[in-house]
Amino acid sequence: MSLALRPIVNVYSINGVEITNTIPVPSVYRAPIRPDIIRFVHTIMSKNSRQPYAVSDKAGEQTSAESWGTGRAVARIPRVNGSGTHRAGQAAFGNMVRGGRMFSPTKVWRKWHFKINVNHRRFATVSALAASGITSLVLSRGHRISHLEEVPLVIENSIEQTKRTKDAVSILKAINAYQDVQKVIDSRKLRAGKGKMRGRRFRQRRGPLIVYDKDDGITHAFRNIPGIELVNVRNLNVLQLAPGGHLGRFIIWTEAAFSLLDDLFGTFDSPSLLKKNYFLPENIMTNPDVSRLINSDEIQSVVRPAGEKRTKRPFTQKKNPLRNQGVMNRLNPYCQVMRRAEILRYKRV
């Protein structure tokens, strides 16, 4: 069932059994889901954390070499001076030779970072939020949520006072969210390549995203659990809501954070209270089911009835213009005049 059709969401206690409250579904969950915008914004945002790199300015050119010129039956590439070693006479400097520089050496002043329009980034954020409320999208992303009561999962505010990791694990098990953490633990693998030497020794899947309003110890309690990410509701971004540009992140909300969404992003009728003059984006089509639109009574009552089916020949028959006068007239309209003149000449004779 789509979250857009549900009027309220239940708030569960930290023991996962009791329902302590119900909250109306924020309007952001009815925002249009645009995978193209999410992928674009995610690609640009991920580029903005890159560290500049470049090869040395002297790399490949730290040798004494000059061309031998023409007349010696060898290429005119610069060659190392001297004699008595294997290096003497070898080509140097060029990008196609051993020990030479690369083509177009990289520079640190390359354009690494890119600007993103504010409204474009906000559109991607609300679209990723709306996708996180559809169970099928969360399941298709690989999260283990089959034992949950509902998605999104909203927990009472007392979870924000959790200070021990032991208690945090107990809460996750009580609300049936620990299966997604176990998936992350089982997926931990040694990275292939040189990333092992560069602080990226292991790779693993993504687990739940916990969104809170006030940090009264929740970040310390959950930060050491594999796959868990935490973010303040005011700092939501696409990199965490749609990792890799893929929709459907499993999100665990605190009650206060979930209640703040309407003030943060506004509704379709009123602007946001925390973002100046910001309204939620409207859907371009209220009903994207084209077949249902075409077959509706309103459209079928005004369209013309279907006519008889006419089967056209799948190819055009080739006709010889030397034998078919009509085809010849289409190819050469003056041929008709010439033929009439020839007939008149025969009659005179």
Short mmCIF file of N, CA, C and O in Angstrom, two decimals, residues 169-292:
data_model
loop_
_atom_site.label_atom_id
_atom_site.label_comp_id
_atom_site.label_asym_id
_atom_site.label_seq_id
_atom_site.Cartn_x
_atom_site.Cartn_y
_atom_site.Cartn_z
N VAL A 169 21.16 -1.77 20.34
CA VAL A 169 20.95 -3.05 19.67
C VAL A 169 19.65 -3.69 20.15
O VAL A 169 18.90 -4.28 19.36
N SER A 170 19.36 -3.56 21.43
CA SER A 170 18.11 -4.13 21.97
C SER A 170 16.89 -3.47 21.34
O SER A 170 15.89 -4.13 21.04
N ILE A 171 16.97 -2.15 21.13
CA ILE A 171 15.85 -1.44 20.51
C ILE A 171 15.66 -1.91 19.07
O ILE A 171 14.53 -2.14 18.62
N LEU A 172 16.76 -2.03 18.33
CA LEU A 172 16.65 -2.48 16.94
C LEU A 172 16.05 -3.88 16.85
O LEU A 172 15.25 -4.17 15.94
N LYS A 173 16.41 -4.74 17.77
CA LYS A 173 15.83 -6.09 17.76
C LYS A 173 14.36 -6.07 18.16
O LYS A 173 13.55 -6.83 17.61
N ALA A 174 13.99 -5.16 19.06
CA ALA A 174 12.60 -5.09 19.50
C ALA A 174 11.67 -4.60 18.39
O ALA A 174 10.52 -5.03 18.30
N ILE A 175 12.17 -3.70 17.57
CA ILE A 175 11.34 -3.14 16.50
C ILE A 175 11.51 -3.90 15.19
O ILE A 175 11.05 -3.45 14.13
N ASN A 176 12.20 -5.05 15.23
CA ASN A 176 12.40 -5.92 14.07
C ASN A 176 13.20 -5.26 12.96
O ASN A 176 13.00 -5.55 11.78
N ALA A 177 14.13 -4.37 13.33
CA ALA A 177 14.99 -3.71 12.34
C ALA A 177 16.40 -4.25 12.34
O ALA A 177 17.22 -3.82 11.53
N TYR A 178 16.70 -5.18 13.26
CA TYR A 178 18.08 -5.66 13.35
C TYR A 178 18.44 -6.60 12.20
O TYR A 178 19.63 -6.80 11.92
N GLN A 179 17.46 -7.15 11.51
CA GLN A 179 17.77 -8.00 10.36
C GLN A 179 18.52 -7.22 9.28
O GLN A 179 19.38 -7.78 8.60
N ASP A 180 18.18 -5.95 9.13
CA ASP A 180 18.89 -5.13 8.14
C ASP A 180 20.33 -4.88 8.58
O ASP A 180 21.22 -4.77 7.74
N VAL A 181 20.56 -4.77 9.90
CA VAL A 181 21.92 -4.62 10.40
C VAL A 181 22.70 -5.91 10.21
O VAL A 181 23.88 -5.89 9.83
N GLN A 182 22.05 -7.03 10.44
CA GLN A 182 22.73 -8.33 10.25
C GLN A 182 23.11 -8.52 8.79
O GLN A 182 24.16 -9.12 8.49
N LYS A 183 22.28 -8.03 7.88
CA LYS A 183 22.63 -8.09 6.46
C LYS A 183 23.93 -7.35 6.19
O LYS A 183 24.80 -7.81 5.41
N VAL A 184 24.12 -6.19 6.83
CA VAL A 184 25.35 -5.41 6.66
C VAL A 184 26.55 -6.17 7.22
O VAL A 184 27.62 -6.22 6.60
N ILE A 185 26.38 -6.77 8.39
CA ILE A 185 27.48 -7.51 9.02
C ILE A 185 27.92 -8.67 8.13
O ILE A 185 29.11 -8.94 7.93
N ASP A 186 26.95 -9.38 7.55
CA ASP A 186 27.27 -10.52 6.70
C ASP A 186 27.89 -10.11 5.37
O ASP A 186 28.55 -10.92 4.71
N SER A 187 27.67 -8.86 4.95
CA SER A 187 28.16 -8.42 3.63
C SER A 187 29.56 -7.84 3.69
O SER A 187 30.10 -7.48 2.65
N ARG A 188 30.15 -7.73 4.85
CA ARG A 188 31.47 -7.10 4.98
C ARG A 188 32.52 -7.93 4.26
O ARG A 188 32.75 -9.09 4.58
N LYS A 189 33.18 -7.36 3.26
CA LYS A 189 34.17 -8.05 2.44
C LYS A 189 35.43 -7.19 2.32
O LYS A 189 35.38 -5.96 2.45
N LEU A 190 36.54 -7.87 2.05
CA LEU A 190 37.80 -7.17 1.82
C LEU A 190 37.75 -6.51 0.44
O LEU A 190 37.36 -7.15 -0.54
N ARG A 191 38.12 -5.25 0.37
CA ARG A 191 38.06 -4.51 -0.89
C ARG A 191 39.13 -4.99 -1.86
O ARG A 191 40.26 -5.28 -1.47
N ALA A 192 38.77 -5.08 -3.12
CA ALA A 192 39.75 -5.37 -4.16
C ALA A 192 40.44 -4.09 -4.60
O ALA A 192 39.82 -3.05 -4.70
N GLY A 193 41.75 -4.18 -4.82
CA GLY A 193 42.48 -3.01 -5.31
C GLY A 193 43.26 -2.30 -4.23
O GLY A 193 43.38 -2.75 -3.08
N LYS A 194 43.79 -1.14 -4.59
CA LYS A 194 44.68 -0.40 -3.70
C LYS A 194 43.94 0.38 -2.62
O LYS A 194 44.57 0.98 -1.76
N GLY A 195 42.60 0.37 -2.68
CA GLY A 195 41.86 1.04 -1.63
C GLY A 195 42.13 0.44 -0.26
O GLY A 195 41.93 1.10 0.77
N LYS A 196 42.59 -0.83 -0.24
CA LYS A 196 42.95 -1.45 1.03
C LYS A 196 44.04 -0.67 1.76
O LYS A 196 44.10 -0.65 2.98
N MET A 197 44.91 -0.01 0.99
CA MET A 197 46.03 0.73 1.59
C MET A 197 45.64 2.17 1.93
O MET A 197 46.46 2.91 2.48
N ARG A 198 44.45 2.57 1.56
CA ARG A 198 44.09 3.99 1.64
C ARG A 198 42.91 4.23 2.56
O ARG A 198 42.07 5.10 2.32
N GLY A 199 42.81 3.42 3.60
CA GLY A 199 41.76 3.63 4.59
C GLY A 199 40.40 3.12 4.18
O GLY A 199 39.41 3.45 4.82
N ARG A 200 40.33 2.32 3.12
CA ARG A 200 39.05 1.77 2.66
C ARG A 200 39.18 0.25 2.54
O ARG A 200 38.86 -0.34 1.53
N ARG A 201 39.67 -0.37 3.61
CA ARG A 201 40.04 -1.78 3.55
C ARG A 201 38.84 -2.69 3.34
O ARG A 201 38.94 -3.71 2.67
N PHE A 202 37.70 -2.34 3.89
CA PHE A 202 36.52 -3.19 3.79
C PHE A 202 35.40 -2.44 3.09
O PHE A 202 35.35 -1.20 3.10
N ARG A 203 34.50 -3.20 2.50
CA ARG A 203 33.29 -2.63 1.90
C ARG A 203 32.10 -3.40 2.45
O ARG A 203 32.20 -4.58 2.79
N GLN A 204 30.96 -2.73 2.54
CA GLN A 204 29.77 -3.35 3.09
C GLN A 204 28.53 -2.62 2.60
O GLN A 204 28.64 -1.51 2.03
N ARG A 205 27.37 -3.24 2.80
CA ARG A 205 26.10 -2.66 2.37
C ARG A 205 25.69 -1.51 3.29
O ARG A 205 26.32 -1.25 4.31
N ARG A 206 24.60 -0.85 2.92
CA ARG A 206 24.04 0.22 3.74
C ARG A 206 22.91 -0.32 4.59
O ARG A 206 22.09 -1.11 4.13
N GLY A 207 22.85 0.12 5.84
CA GLY A 207 21.79 -0.28 6.74
C GLY A 207 20.74 0.81 6.90
O GLY A 207 20.58 1.68 6.03
N PRO A 208 20.03 0.83 8.02
CA PRO A 208 18.99 1.84 8.23
C PRO A 208 19.59 3.24 8.44
O PRO A 208 20.71 3.40 8.91
N LEU A 209 18.81 4.23 8.07
CA LEU A 209 19.14 5.63 8.36
C LEU A 209 18.24 6.10 9.49
O LEU A 209 17.01 6.04 9.38
N ILE A 210 18.84 6.55 10.58
CA ILE A 210 18.08 7.02 11.74
C ILE A 210 18.05 8.55 11.69
O ILE A 210 19.10 9.20 11.68
N VAL A 211 16.85 9.11 11.67
CA VAL A 211 16.66 10.56 11.60
C VAL A 211 16.12 11.02 12.95
O VAL A 211 15.07 10.53 13.40
N TYR A 212 16.83 11.95 13.59
CA TYR A 212 16.45 12.41 14.92
C TYR A 212 16.28 13.93 14.90
O TYR A 212 16.69 14.62 13.95
N ASP A 213 15.69 14.44 15.98
CA ASP A 213 15.51 15.89 16.13
C ASP A 213 16.53 16.49 17.08
O ASP A 213 17.18 17.47 16.77
N LYS A 214 16.71 15.87 18.25
CA LYS A 214 17.68 16.36 19.23
C LYS A 214 18.62 15.22 19.60
O LYS A 214 18.18 14.09 19.84
N ASP A 215 19.90 15.54 19.66
CA ASP A 215 20.91 14.53 20.00
C ASP A 215 21.16 14.56 21.50
O ASP A 215 21.94 15.36 22.01
N ASP A 216 20.46 13.68 22.21
CA ASP A 216 20.67 13.54 23.65
C ASP A 216 21.43 12.26 23.98
O ASP A 216 21.25 11.67 25.04
N GLY A 217 22.25 11.81 23.04
CA GLY A 217 23.03 10.60 23.22
C GLY A 217 22.80 9.57 22.15
O GLY A 217 23.49 8.54 22.10
N ILE A 218 21.85 9.83 21.24
CA ILE A 218 21.50 8.83 20.23
C ILE A 218 22.65 8.57 19.26
O ILE A 218 22.87 7.44 18.82
N THR A 219 23.43 9.61 18.93
CA THR A 219 24.53 9.41 17.98
C THR A 219 25.63 8.55 18.57
O THR A 219 26.23 7.72 17.88
N HIS A 220 25.91 8.73 19.87
CA HIS A 220 26.92 7.91 20.51
C HIS A 220 26.47 6.46 20.64
O HIS A 220 27.28 5.54 20.57
N ALA A 221 25.18 6.25 20.82
CA ALA A 221 24.68 4.90 21.03
C ALA A 221 24.67 4.09 19.73
O ALA A 221 24.95 2.89 19.75
N PHE A 222 24.33 4.73 18.60
CA PHE A 222 24.13 3.98 17.36
C PHE A 222 25.31 4.05 16.40
O PHE A 222 25.33 3.31 15.42
N ARG A 223 26.28 4.92 16.65
CA ARG A 223 27.30 5.16 15.63
C ARG A 223 28.23 3.97 15.40
O ARG A 223 28.86 3.86 14.35
N ASN A 224 28.34 3.06 16.38
CA ASN A 224 29.28 1.94 16.25
C ASN A 224 28.61 0.68 15.73
O ASN A 224 29.25 -0.36 15.64
N ILE A 225 27.35 0.76 15.36
CA ILE A 225 26.64 -0.40 14.80
C ILE A 225 26.87 -0.41 13.29
O ILE A 225 26.64 0.61 12.63
N PRO A 226 27.32 -1.52 12.73
CA PRO A 226 27.63 -1.53 11.29
C PRO A 226 26.43 -1.17 10.43
O PRO A 226 25.32 -1.66 10.62
N GLY A 227 26.68 -0.28 9.45
CA GLY A 227 25.65 0.09 8.48
C GLY A 227 24.70 1.18 8.92
O GLY A 227 24.00 1.76 8.10
N ILE A 228 24.67 1.50 10.23
CA ILE A 228 23.75 2.52 10.73
C ILE A 228 24.32 3.91 10.42
O ILE A 228 25.51 4.17 10.64
N GLU A 229 23.48 4.78 9.91
CA GLU A 229 23.84 6.18 9.71
C GLU A 229 22.83 7.05 10.44
O GLU A 229 21.64 6.70 10.50
N LEU A 230 23.28 8.16 10.99
CA LEU A 230 22.41 9.07 11.72
C LEU A 230 22.51 10.46 11.11
O LEU A 230 23.58 10.88 10.67
N VAL A 231 21.39 11.18 11.11
CA VAL A 231 21.37 12.52 10.56
C VAL A 231 20.26 13.31 11.25
O VAL A 231 19.21 12.76 11.61
N ASN A 232 20.52 14.57 11.48
CA ASN A 232 19.50 15.46 12.01
C ASN A 232 18.47 15.75 10.93
O ASN A 232 18.82 15.85 9.74
N VAL A 233 17.22 15.87 11.29
CA VAL A 233 16.16 16.04 10.32
C VAL A 233 16.34 17.33 9.52
O VAL A 233 15.88 17.43 8.37
N ARG A 234 17.06 18.30 10.06
CA ARG A 234 17.28 19.56 9.34
C ARG A 234 18.42 19.46 8.33
O ARG A 234 18.65 20.39 7.56
N ASN A 235 19.16 18.35 8.35
CA ASN A 235 20.33 18.21 7.47
C ASN A 235 20.17 17.05 6.49
O ASN A 235 21.17 16.46 6.07
N LEU A 236 18.96 16.72 6.12
CA LEU A 236 18.74 15.62 5.19
C LEU A 236 19.33 15.95 3.82
O LEU A 236 19.23 17.09 3.35
N ASN A 237 19.96 14.95 3.18
CA ASN A 237 20.48 15.17 1.84
C ASN A 237 20.40 13.87 1.04
O ASN A 237 20.21 12.78 1.59
N VAL A 238 20.55 14.00 -0.27
CA VAL A 238 20.34 12.87 -1.17
C VAL A 238 21.40 11.79 -0.98
O VAL A 238 21.13 10.61 -1.22
N LEU A 239 22.60 12.14 -0.57
CA LEU A 239 23.66 11.15 -0.42
C LEU A 239 23.29 10.09 0.61
O LEU A 239 23.74 8.95 0.52
N GLN A 240 22.48 10.46 1.60
CA GLN A 240 22.05 9.50 2.60
C GLN A 240 20.66 8.95 2.33
O GLN A 240 20.36 7.80 2.64
N LEU A 241 19.79 9.75 1.74
CA LEU A 241 18.43 9.30 1.45
C LEU A 241 18.38 8.36 0.25
O LEU A 241 17.48 7.53 0.16
N ALA A 242 19.32 8.49 -0.67
CA ALA A 242 19.35 7.62 -1.86
C ALA A 242 20.80 7.30 -2.19
O ALA A 242 21.35 7.82 -3.16
N PRO A 243 21.47 6.46 -1.39
CA PRO A 243 22.89 6.15 -1.66
C PRO A 243 23.07 5.53 -3.04
O PRO A 243 22.29 4.67 -3.46
N GLY A 244 24.07 6.01 -3.74
CA GLY A 244 24.30 5.50 -5.08
C GLY A 244 23.32 6.02 -6.10
O GLY A 244 23.32 5.59 -7.26
N GLY A 245 22.42 6.93 -5.69
CA GLY A 245 21.38 7.41 -6.59
C GLY A 245 20.20 6.46 -6.70
O GLY A 245 19.35 6.62 -7.58
N HIS A 246 20.12 5.47 -5.79
CA HIS A 246 19.05 4.47 -5.82
C HIS A 246 17.99 4.80 -4.76
O HIS A 246 18.31 5.02 -3.60
N LEU A 247 16.74 4.79 -5.19
CA LEU A 247 15.62 5.14 -4.31
C LEU A 247 15.36 4.07 -3.27
O LEU A 247 15.72 2.90 -3.43
N GLY A 248 14.69 4.46 -2.18
CA GLY A 248 14.14 3.49 -1.24
C GLY A 248 15.00 3.19 -0.04
O GLY A 248 15.11 2.03 0.35
N ARG A 249 15.60 4.20 0.60
CA ARG A 249 16.39 3.95 1.80
C ARG A 249 15.45 3.65 2.97
O ARG A 249 14.40 4.29 3.15
N PHE A 250 15.81 2.68 3.78
CA PHE A 250 15.05 2.33 4.98
C PHE A 250 15.37 3.36 6.05
O PHE A 250 16.51 3.49 6.48
N ILE A 251 14.35 4.11 6.49
CA ILE A 251 14.53 5.21 7.44
C ILE A 251 13.77 4.91 8.72
O ILE A 251 12.60 4.51 8.68
N ILE A 252 14.44 5.11 9.85
CA ILE A 252 13.81 5.02 11.17
C ILE A 252 13.73 6.44 11.71
O ILE A 252 14.75 7.11 11.89
N TRP A 253 12.50 6.92 11.98
CA TRP A 253 12.27 8.29 12.41
C TRP A 253 12.00 8.31 13.91
O TRP A 253 11.39 7.40 14.45
N THR A 254 12.44 9.39 14.53
CA THR A 254 11.92 9.69 15.86
C THR A 254 10.64 10.49 15.70
O THR A 254 10.42 11.14 14.67
N GLU A 255 9.80 10.46 16.70
CA GLU A 255 8.49 11.12 16.60
C GLU A 255 8.64 12.62 16.34
O GLU A 255 7.92 13.20 15.52
N ALA A 256 9.58 13.27 17.03
CA ALA A 256 9.76 14.70 16.87
C ALA A 256 10.26 15.04 15.46
O ALA A 256 9.84 16.03 14.86
N ALA A 257 11.18 14.22 14.94
CA ALA A 257 11.72 14.47 13.60
C ALA A 257 10.63 14.30 12.54
O ALA A 257 10.53 15.09 11.59
N PHE A 258 9.79 13.26 12.69
CA PHE A 258 8.74 13.02 11.71
C PHE A 258 7.69 14.12 11.74
O PHE A 258 7.16 14.52 10.69
N SER A 259 7.41 14.66 12.93
CA SER A 259 6.42 15.73 13.05
C SER A 259 6.92 17.04 12.48
O SER A 259 6.13 17.94 12.17
N LEU A 260 8.24 17.18 12.34
CA LEU A 260 8.82 18.44 11.86
C LEU A 260 8.83 18.55 10.34
O LEU A 260 9.12 19.62 9.80
N LEU A 261 8.50 17.47 9.63
CA LEU A 261 8.65 17.47 8.18
C LEU A 261 7.75 18.50 7.50
O LEU A 261 8.13 19.13 6.51
N ASP A 262 6.52 18.68 8.01
CA ASP A 262 5.63 19.66 7.39
C ASP A 262 6.16 21.08 7.58
O ASP A 262 6.02 21.93 6.68
N ASP A 263 6.75 21.38 8.74
CA ASP A 263 7.34 22.70 8.94
C ASP A 263 8.61 22.86 8.10
O ASP A 263 8.93 23.96 7.65
N LEU A 264 9.31 21.76 7.88
CA LEU A 264 10.59 21.84 7.17
C LEU A 264 10.40 22.00 5.67
O LEU A 264 11.06 22.82 5.03
N PHE A 265 9.48 21.22 5.10
CA PHE A 265 9.30 21.24 3.64
C PHE A 265 7.98 21.87 3.21
O PHE A 265 7.74 22.03 2.02
N GLY A 266 7.11 22.20 4.16
CA GLY A 266 5.84 22.80 3.80
C GLY A 266 4.87 21.78 3.25
O GLY A 266 5.10 20.58 3.25
N THR A 267 3.74 22.29 2.77
CA THR A 267 2.72 21.45 2.15
C THR A 267 2.44 21.99 0.76
O THR A 267 3.08 22.93 0.29
N PHE A 268 1.45 21.38 0.09
CA PHE A 268 1.09 21.85 -1.24
C PHE A 268 0.30 23.16 -1.18
O PHE A 268 0.13 23.83 -2.20
N ASP A 269 -0.19 23.54 0.01
CA ASP A 269 -0.99 24.76 0.15
C ASP A 269 -0.25 25.86 0.90
O ASP A 269 -0.53 27.04 0.69
N SER A 270 0.65 25.50 1.78
CA SER A 270 1.35 26.51 2.59
C SER A 270 2.85 26.32 2.44
O SER A 270 3.35 25.20 2.28
N PRO A 271 3.61 27.44 2.50
CA PRO A 271 5.07 27.34 2.33
C PRO A 271 5.75 26.77 3.57
O PRO A 271 5.15 26.65 4.65
N SER A 272 7.00 26.44 3.41
CA SER A 272 7.80 25.94 4.53
C SER A 272 8.03 27.05 5.54
O SER A 272 8.18 28.23 5.19
N LEU A 273 8.07 26.68 6.81
CA LEU A 273 8.34 27.64 7.86
C LEU A 273 9.83 27.83 8.10
O LEU A 273 10.24 28.82 8.71
N LEU A 274 10.63 26.88 7.62
CA LEU A 274 12.08 26.93 7.86
C LEU A 274 12.87 27.20 6.59
O LEU A 274 14.09 27.39 6.67
N LYS A 275 12.23 27.19 5.44
CA LYS A 275 12.89 27.51 4.17
C LYS A 275 12.09 28.62 3.51
O LYS A 275 10.89 28.49 3.32
N LYS A 276 12.73 29.69 3.15
CA LYS A 276 12.03 30.88 2.68
C LYS A 276 11.34 30.63 1.35
O LYS A 276 11.97 30.22 0.36
N ASN A 277 10.02 30.87 1.33
CA ASN A 277 9.19 30.80 0.12
C ASN A 277 9.31 29.47 -0.62
O ASN A 277 9.34 29.43 -1.85
N TYR A 278 9.39 28.39 0.12
CA TYR A 278 9.52 27.08 -0.52
C TYR A 278 8.22 26.30 -0.41
O TYR A 278 7.67 26.12 0.68
N PHE A 279 7.72 25.87 -1.57
CA PHE A 279 6.55 25.01 -1.65
C PHE A 279 6.97 23.65 -2.19
O PHE A 279 7.94 23.55 -2.95
N LEU A 280 6.23 22.64 -1.82
CA LEU A 280 6.50 21.31 -2.36
C LEU A 280 6.21 21.30 -3.86
O LEU A 280 5.27 21.94 -4.33
N PRO A 281 7.01 20.58 -4.65
CA PRO A 281 6.75 20.50 -6.10
C PRO A 281 5.47 19.71 -6.38
O PRO A 281 5.15 18.74 -5.69
N GLU A 282 4.74 20.17 -7.38
CA GLU A 282 3.50 19.51 -7.76
C GLU A 282 3.77 18.39 -8.76
O GLU A 282 4.76 18.41 -9.50
N ASN A 283 2.86 17.41 -8.79
CA ASN A 283 2.94 16.37 -9.80
C ASN A 283 2.51 16.93 -11.15
O ASN A 283 1.52 17.68 -11.26
N ILE A 284 3.25 16.58 -12.19
CA ILE A 284 2.88 17.02 -13.54
C ILE A 284 1.59 16.35 -13.98
O ILE A 284 0.72 16.97 -14.60
N MET A 285 1.42 15.08 -13.65
CA MET A 285 0.20 14.34 -13.96
C MET A 285 -0.40 13.82 -12.67
O MET A 285 0.29 13.19 -11.86
N THR A 286 -1.68 14.06 -12.47
CA THR A 286 -2.34 13.54 -11.27
C THR A 286 -2.61 12.04 -11.40
O THR A 286 -2.68 11.33 -10.41
N ASN A 287 -2.75 11.57 -12.65
CA ASN A 287 -2.97 10.15 -12.89
C ASN A 287 -2.07 9.71 -14.04
O ASN A 287 -2.36 9.97 -15.21
N PRO A 288 -0.95 9.05 -13.76
CA PRO A 288 -0.02 8.65 -14.83
C PRO A 288 -0.41 7.36 -15.54
O PRO A 288 0.31 6.91 -16.42
N ASP A 289 -1.54 6.74 -15.18
CA ASP A 289 -1.96 5.50 -15.81
C ASP A 289 -2.62 5.83 -17.15
O ASP A 289 -3.81 6.14 -17.23
N VAL A 290 -1.84 5.75 -18.23
CA VAL A 290 -2.31 6.19 -19.54
C VAL A 290 -3.43 5.28 -20.05
O VAL A 290 -4.42 5.76 -20.63
N SER A 291 -3.29 3.98 -19.84
CA SER A 291 -4.33 3.07 -20.33
C SER A 291 -5.66 3.33 -19.63
O SER A 291 -6.74 3.24 -20.25
N ARG A 292 -5.61 3.66 -18.34
CA ARG A 292 -6.84 3.96 -17.63
C ARG A 292 -7.46 5.27 -18.14
O ARG A 292 -8.69 5.39 -18.23
#
